[in-house]
Coordinates of C-alpha atoms and ligand atoms in Angstrom, one line a residue:
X1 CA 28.7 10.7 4.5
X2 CA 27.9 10.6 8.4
X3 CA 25.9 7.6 8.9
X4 CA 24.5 7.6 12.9
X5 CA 22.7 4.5 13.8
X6 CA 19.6 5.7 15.9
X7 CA 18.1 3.4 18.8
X8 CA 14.0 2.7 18.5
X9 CA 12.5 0.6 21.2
X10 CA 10.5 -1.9 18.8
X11 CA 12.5 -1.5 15.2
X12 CA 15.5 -3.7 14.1
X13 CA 17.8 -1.0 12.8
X14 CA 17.4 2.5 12.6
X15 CA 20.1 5.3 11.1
X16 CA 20.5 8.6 10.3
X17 CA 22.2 9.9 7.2
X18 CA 23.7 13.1 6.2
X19 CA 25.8 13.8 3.3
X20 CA 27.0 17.6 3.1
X21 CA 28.8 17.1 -0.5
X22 CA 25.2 16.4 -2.0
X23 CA 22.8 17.4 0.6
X24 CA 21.3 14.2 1.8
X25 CA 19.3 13.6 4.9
X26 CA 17.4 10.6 5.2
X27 CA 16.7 7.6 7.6
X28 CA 16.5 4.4 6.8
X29 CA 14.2 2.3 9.1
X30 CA 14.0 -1.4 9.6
X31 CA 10.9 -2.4 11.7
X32 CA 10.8 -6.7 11.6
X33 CA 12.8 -8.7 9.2
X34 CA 10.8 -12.0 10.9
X35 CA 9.5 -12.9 7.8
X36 CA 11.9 -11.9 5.4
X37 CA 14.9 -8.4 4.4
X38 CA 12.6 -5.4 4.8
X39 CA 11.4 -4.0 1.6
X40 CA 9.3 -0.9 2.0
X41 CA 9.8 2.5 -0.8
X42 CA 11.6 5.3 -0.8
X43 CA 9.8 9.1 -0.3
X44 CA 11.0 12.0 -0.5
X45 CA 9.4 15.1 1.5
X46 CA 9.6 18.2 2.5
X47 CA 9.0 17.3 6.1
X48 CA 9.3 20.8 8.5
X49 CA 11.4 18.7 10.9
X50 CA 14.4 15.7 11.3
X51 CA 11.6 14.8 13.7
X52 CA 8.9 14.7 11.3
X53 CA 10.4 12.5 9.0
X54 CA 12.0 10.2 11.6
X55 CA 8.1 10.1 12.4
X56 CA 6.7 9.1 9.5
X57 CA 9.5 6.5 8.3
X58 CA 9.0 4.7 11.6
X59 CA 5.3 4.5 11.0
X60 CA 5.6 3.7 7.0
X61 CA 8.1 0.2 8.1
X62 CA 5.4 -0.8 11.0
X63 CA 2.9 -0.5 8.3
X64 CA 4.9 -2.5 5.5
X65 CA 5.6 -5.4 8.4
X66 CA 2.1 -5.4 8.5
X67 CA 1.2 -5.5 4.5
X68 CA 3.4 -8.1 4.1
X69 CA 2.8 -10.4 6.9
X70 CA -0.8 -10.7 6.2
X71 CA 0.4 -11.4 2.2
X72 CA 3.2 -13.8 3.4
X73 CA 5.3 -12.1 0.7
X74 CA 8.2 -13.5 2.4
X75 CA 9.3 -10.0 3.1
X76 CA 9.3 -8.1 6.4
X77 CA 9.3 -4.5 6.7
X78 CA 10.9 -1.2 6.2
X79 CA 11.0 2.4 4.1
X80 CA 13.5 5.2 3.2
X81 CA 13.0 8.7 3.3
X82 CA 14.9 11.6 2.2
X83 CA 13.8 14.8 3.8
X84 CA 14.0 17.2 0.8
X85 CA 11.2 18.6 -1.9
X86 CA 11.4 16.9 -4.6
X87 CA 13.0 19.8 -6.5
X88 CA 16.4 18.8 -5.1
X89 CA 16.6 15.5 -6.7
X90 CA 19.8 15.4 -8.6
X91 CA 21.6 11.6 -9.8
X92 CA 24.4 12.3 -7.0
X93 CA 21.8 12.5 -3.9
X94 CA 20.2 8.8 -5.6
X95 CA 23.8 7.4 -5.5
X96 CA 24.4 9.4 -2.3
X97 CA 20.9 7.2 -0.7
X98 CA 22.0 3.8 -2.5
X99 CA 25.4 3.7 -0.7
X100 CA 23.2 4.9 2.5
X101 CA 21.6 1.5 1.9
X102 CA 24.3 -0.2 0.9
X103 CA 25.6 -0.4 4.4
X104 CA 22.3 -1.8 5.2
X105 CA 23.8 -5.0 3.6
X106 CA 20.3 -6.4 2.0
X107 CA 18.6 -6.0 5.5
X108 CA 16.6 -3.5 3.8
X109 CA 15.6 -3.3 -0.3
X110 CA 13.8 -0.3 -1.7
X111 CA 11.2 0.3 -4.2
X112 CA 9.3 3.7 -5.5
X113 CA 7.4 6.1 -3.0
X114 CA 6.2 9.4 -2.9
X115 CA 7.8 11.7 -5.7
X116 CA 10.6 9.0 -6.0
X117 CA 10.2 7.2 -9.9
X118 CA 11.9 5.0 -12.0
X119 CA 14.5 7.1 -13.3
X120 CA 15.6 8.2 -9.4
X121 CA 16.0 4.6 -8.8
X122 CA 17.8 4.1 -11.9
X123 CA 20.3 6.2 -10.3
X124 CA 20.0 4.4 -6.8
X125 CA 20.7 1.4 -8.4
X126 CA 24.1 2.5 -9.6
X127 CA 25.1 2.7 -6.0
X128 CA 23.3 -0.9 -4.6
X129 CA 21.7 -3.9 -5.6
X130 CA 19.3 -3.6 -3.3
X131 CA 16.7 -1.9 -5.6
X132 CA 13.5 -3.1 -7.0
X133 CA 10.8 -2.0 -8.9
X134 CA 13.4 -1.1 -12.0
X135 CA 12.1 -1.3 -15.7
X136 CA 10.7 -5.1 -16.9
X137 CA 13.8 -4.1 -19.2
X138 CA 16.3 -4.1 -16.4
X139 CA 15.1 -6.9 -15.0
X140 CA 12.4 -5.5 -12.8
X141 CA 8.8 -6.1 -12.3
X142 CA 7.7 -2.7 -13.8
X143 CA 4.5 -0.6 -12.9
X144 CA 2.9 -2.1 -9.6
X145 CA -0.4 0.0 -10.3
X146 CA -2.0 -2.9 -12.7
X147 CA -1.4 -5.3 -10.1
X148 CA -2.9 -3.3 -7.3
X149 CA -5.8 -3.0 -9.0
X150 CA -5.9 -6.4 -9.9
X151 CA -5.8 -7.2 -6.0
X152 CA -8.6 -5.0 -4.9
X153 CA -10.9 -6.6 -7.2
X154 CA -10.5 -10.0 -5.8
X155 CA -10.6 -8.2 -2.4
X156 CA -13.8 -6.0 -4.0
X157 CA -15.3 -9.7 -4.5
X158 CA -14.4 -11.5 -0.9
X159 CA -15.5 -8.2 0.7
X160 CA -19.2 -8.5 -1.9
X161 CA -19.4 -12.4 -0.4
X162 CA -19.1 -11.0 3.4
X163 CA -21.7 -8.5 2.6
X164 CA -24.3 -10.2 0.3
X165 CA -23.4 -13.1 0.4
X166 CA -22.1 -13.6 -3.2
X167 CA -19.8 -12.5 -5.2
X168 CA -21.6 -11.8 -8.2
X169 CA -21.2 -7.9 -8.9
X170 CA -23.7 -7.7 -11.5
X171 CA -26.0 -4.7 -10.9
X172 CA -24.1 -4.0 -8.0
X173 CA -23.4 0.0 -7.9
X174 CA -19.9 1.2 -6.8
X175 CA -19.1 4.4 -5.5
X176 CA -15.1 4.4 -6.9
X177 CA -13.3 7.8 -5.8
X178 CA -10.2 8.6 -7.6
X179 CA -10.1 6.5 -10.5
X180 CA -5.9 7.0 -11.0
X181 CA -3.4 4.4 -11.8
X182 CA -5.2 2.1 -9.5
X183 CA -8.7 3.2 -9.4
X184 CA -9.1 3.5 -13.3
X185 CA -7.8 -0.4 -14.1
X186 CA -10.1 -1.7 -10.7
X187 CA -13.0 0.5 -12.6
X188 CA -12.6 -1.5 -16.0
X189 CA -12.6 -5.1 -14.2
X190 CA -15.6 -4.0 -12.1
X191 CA -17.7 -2.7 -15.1
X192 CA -16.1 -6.0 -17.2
X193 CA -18.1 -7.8 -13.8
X194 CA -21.1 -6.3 -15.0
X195 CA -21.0 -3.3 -11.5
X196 CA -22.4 -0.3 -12.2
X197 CA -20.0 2.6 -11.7
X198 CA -20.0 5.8 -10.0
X199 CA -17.1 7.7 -9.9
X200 CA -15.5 11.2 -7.9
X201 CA -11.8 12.7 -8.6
X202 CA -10.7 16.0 -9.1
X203 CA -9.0 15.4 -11.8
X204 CA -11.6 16.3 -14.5
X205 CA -10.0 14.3 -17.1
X206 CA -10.3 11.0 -15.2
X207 CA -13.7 11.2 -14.8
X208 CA -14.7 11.6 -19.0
X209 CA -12.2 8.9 -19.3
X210 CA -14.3 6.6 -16.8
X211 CA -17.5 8.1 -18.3
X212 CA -17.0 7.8 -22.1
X213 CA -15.2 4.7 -21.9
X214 CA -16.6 2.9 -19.2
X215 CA -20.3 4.6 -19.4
X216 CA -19.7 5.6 -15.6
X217 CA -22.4 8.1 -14.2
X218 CA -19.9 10.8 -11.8
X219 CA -20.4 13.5 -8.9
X220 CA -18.9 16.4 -7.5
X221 CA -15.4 15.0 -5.2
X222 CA -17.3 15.8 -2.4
X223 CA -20.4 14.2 -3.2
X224 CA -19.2 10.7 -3.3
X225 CA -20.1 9.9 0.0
X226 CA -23.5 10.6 0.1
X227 CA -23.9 8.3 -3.5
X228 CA -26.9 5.6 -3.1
X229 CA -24.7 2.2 -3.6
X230 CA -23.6 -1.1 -2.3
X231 CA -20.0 -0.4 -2.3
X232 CA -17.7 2.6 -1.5
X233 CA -14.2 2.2 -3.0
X234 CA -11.3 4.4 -1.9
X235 CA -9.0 4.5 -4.4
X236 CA -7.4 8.4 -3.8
X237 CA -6.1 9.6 -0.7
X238 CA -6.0 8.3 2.5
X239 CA -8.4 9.3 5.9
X240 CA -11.5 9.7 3.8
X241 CA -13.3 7.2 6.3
X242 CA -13.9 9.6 9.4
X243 CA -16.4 11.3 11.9
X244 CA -18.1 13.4 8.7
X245 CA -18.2 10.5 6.1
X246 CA -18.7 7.5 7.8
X247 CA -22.7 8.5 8.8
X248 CA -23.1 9.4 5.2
X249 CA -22.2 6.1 3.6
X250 CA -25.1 4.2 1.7
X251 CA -22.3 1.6 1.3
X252 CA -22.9 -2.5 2.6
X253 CA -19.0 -2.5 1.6
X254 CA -15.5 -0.5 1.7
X255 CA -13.2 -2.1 -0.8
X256 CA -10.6 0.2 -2.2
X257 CA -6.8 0.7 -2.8
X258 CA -5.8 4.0 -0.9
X259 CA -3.6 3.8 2.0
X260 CA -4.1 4.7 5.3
X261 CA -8.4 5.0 5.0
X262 CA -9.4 5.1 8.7
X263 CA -8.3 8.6 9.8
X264 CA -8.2 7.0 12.9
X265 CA -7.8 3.3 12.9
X266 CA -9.4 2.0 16.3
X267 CA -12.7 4.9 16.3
X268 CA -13.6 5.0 13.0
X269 CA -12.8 1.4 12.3
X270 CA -15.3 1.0 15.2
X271 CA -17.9 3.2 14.1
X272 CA -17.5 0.8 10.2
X273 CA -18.5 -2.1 12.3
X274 CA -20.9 -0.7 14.5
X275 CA -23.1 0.1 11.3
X276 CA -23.1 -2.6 9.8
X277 CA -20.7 -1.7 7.0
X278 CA -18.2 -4.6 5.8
X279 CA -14.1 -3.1 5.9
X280 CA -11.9 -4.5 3.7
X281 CA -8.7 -3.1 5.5
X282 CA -6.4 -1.0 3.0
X283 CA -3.2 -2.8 3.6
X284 CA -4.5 -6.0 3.1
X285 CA -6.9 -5.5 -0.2
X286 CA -4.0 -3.2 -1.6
X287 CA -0.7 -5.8 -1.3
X288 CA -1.0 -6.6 -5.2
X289 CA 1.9 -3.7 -5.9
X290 CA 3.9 -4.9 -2.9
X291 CA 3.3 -9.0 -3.9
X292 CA 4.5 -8.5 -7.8
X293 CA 7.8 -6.8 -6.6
X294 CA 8.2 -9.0 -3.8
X295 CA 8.3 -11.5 -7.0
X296 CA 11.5 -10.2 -8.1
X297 CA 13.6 -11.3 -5.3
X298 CA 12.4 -15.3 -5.6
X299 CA 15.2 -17.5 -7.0
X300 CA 15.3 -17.5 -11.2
X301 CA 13.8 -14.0 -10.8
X302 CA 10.3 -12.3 -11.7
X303 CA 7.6 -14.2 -13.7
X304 CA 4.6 -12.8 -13.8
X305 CA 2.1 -16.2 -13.4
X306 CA 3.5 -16.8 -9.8
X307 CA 2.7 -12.8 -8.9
X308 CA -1.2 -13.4 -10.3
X309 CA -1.4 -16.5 -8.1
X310 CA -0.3 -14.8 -5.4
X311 CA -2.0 -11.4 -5.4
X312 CA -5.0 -13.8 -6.5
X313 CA -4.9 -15.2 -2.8
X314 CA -5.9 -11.9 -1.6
X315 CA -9.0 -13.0 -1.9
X316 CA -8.2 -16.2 0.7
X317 CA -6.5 -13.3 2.7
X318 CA -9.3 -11.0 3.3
X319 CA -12.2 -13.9 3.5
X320 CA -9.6 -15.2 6.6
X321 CA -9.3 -11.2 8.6
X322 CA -13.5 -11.4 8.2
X323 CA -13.7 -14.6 9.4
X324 CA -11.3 -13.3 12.1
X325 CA -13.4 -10.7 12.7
X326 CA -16.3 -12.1 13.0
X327 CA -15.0 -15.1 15.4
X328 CA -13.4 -12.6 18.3
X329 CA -16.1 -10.2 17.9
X330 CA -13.8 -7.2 17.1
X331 CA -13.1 -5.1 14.1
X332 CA -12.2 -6.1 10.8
X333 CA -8.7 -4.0 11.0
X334 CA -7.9 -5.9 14.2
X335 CA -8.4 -9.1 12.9
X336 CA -6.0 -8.2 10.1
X337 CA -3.3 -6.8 12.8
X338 CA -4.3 -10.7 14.6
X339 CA -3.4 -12.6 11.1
X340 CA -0.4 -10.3 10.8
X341 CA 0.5 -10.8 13.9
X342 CA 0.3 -15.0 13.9
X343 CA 2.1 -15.7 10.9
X344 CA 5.1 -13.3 12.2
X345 CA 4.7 -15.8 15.0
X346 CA 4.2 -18.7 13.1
X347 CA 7.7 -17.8 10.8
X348 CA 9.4 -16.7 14.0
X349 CA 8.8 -20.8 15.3
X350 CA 9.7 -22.2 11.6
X351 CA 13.0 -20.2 11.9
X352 CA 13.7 -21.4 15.9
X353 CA 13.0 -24.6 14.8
X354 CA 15.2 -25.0 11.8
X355 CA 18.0 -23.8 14.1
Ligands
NAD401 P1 -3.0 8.3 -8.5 O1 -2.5 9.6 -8.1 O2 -2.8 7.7 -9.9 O3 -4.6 8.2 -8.3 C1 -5.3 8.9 -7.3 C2 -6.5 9.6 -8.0 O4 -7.2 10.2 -7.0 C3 -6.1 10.7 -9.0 O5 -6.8 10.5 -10.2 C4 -6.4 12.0 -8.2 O6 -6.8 13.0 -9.1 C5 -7.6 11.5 -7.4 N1 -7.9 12.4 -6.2 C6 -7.0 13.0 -5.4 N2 -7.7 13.7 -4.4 C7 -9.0 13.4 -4.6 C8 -10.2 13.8 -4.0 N3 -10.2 14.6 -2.9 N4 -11.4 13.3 -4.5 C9 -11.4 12.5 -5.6 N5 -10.3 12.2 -6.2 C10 -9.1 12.6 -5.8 O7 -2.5 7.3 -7.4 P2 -2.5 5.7 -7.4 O8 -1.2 5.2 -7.7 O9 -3.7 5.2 -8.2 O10 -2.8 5.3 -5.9 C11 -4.1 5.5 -5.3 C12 -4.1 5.1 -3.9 O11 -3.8 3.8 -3.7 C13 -3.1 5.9 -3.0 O12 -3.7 6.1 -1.7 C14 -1.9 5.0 -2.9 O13 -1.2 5.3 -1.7 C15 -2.6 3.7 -2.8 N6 -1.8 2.6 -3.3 C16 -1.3 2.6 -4.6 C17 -0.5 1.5 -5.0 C18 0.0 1.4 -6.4 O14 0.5 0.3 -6.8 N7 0.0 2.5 -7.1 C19 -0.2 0.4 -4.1 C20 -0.8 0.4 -2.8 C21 -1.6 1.5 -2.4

């Protein structure tokens, strides 16, 4: 395997792998280990470039610094990808990536992605320890997805407190699109809240599920902007806040797990604020999956209590980027790049100091 390292203004460590004998190619990117080893997925693509995928794995370990600063998982941040559809996965390209990693020497851990599962990084695993998100089986912390969803509904709570002032959700209607691994456990704990659900996915199947066993009304994907309610939860794909939705919203409140919401971050989390419209900002309200693996990595191993406590403190977290907000006068997905960017600071001192 030819390993090149690769030098980014801004990122830690950067390389470049290619392994002919089982068709690898895949960078590993290191943004800021400030905080903590980098742990950010793995995804596989079929990116049309090198450039492309260097692209989007430089972009993906910003964003984890990000997620977990403002969390203080104690992590700082990274991600893997492989540039290949996910019809070449075979077990000797996974053990191919975990020695790619290996050399990383714990300076970055990886977890599930984009078409990468469990059994890919079963087989990752039997190259380097530096794998999380295994079976509870093997040690791991299992599915993140409960977790998640267990995350945005605190957040769905600190975000009803900034916009009504309380965070009772009784009567209050939601506007949940994409009611998946995340969206359909968020549903149940918002309807258990006494919210009254409306829900949008493609997926036809999700929707009866919400309907017959949550007694959810539903509308056309499409139509789930335009839906008379108090809050607008994103819980499918990301960019569905933009120049065409954002006037449409009825919504006092965005709470939701997708990644990547704003299609673009400084306009459209602008236009948010200018009417009116509370933001819960994806990568804070969504940390839960990243917290509960972050877990696994604490001395004596995962438990789940401490990962509840701590994804519970999203709620803290997001009521801190509003008041943030609010303070400087800027935009709710400022303020979180503000905390982010003080308690990097605020561990960078700790560490100088203990030196
Ligand atoms: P999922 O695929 O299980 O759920 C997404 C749902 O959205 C599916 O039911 C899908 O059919 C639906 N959908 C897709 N396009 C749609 C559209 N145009 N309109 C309506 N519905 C649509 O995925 P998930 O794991 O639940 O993740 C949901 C979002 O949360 C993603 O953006 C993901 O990146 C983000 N996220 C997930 C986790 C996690 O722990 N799974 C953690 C952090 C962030």
């Amino acid at each position: 395997m030819k390993i090149t390292p690769l030098e980014v203004p801004g990122y830690q460590k950067v390389a470049r792998a290619e392994d002919p004998a089982t068709g690898l190619v895949a960078f590993i990117a290191v943004h800021d280990t400030t905080m903590g080893p980098a742990l950010g997925g793995m995804r596989m693509w079929g990116y049309e470039s090198e450039e492309a995928a260097r692209f989007d794995v430089l972009r993906l370990a910003r964003g984890m610094t990000y997620k977990s600063a403002v969390a203080r998982t104690g992590l700082g941040g990274g991600k893997s990808v492989i540039v290949a559809t996910a019809d070449k996965k075979s077990p000797e390209l996974f053990a191919a990536m975990g020695r790619f990693i290996d050399t990383f020497n714990g300076l970055y851990i990886t977890a599930e992605d984009v078409n990468v599962d469990v059994p890919d990084l079963i087989e990752v695993r039997k190259a380097t320890k530096w794998v999380t998100g295994l079976p509870r089986e093997q040690g791991g912390s299992g599915n993140p997805s409960p977790y998640t969803a267990r995350g945005c509904f605190v957040g769905v709570r600190a975000a009803a407190i900034e916009a009504f002032g309380s965070d009772d959700l009784k009567g209050k209607r939601v506007a949940l699109q994409g009611p998946g691994h995340v969206g359909f456990p968020l549903a149940q704990m918002l309807v258990e809240a006494g919210a009254k659900l409306v829900v949008a996915d493609v997926n036809a199947a999700n929707v009866e599920r919400c309907k017959k066993e949550l007694g959810a009304e539903s509308v056309a994907p499409a139509a789930i902007y335009d839906v008379d309610c108090d809050i607008y939860a994103p819980c499918a794909l990301g960019a569905t806040l933009n120049d065409d939705t954002i006037p449409r919203l009825k919504a006092k409140a965005i709470a939701g797990a997708a990644n990547n919401q704003l299609l673009d971050e400084k306009k459209h989390g602008a236009m948010i604020a200018e009417r009116g419209i509370v933001y819960a900002p994806d990568y804070v309200i969504n940390a839960g999956g990243i917290i509960n693996v972050s877990l696994e990595l604490e001395p004596g191993g995962y438990r789940e209590e401490r990962a509840i406590e701590k994804i519970d403190n999203i709620f803290h977290a997001l009521q801190s980027v509003f008041a943030t907000a609010r303070e400087k006068g800027i935009t709710t997905h400022a303020a979180a790049q503000a905390v982010a960017e003080a308690n990097i600071r605020e561990a960078a001192a700790a560490k100088a100091a203990t030196v």
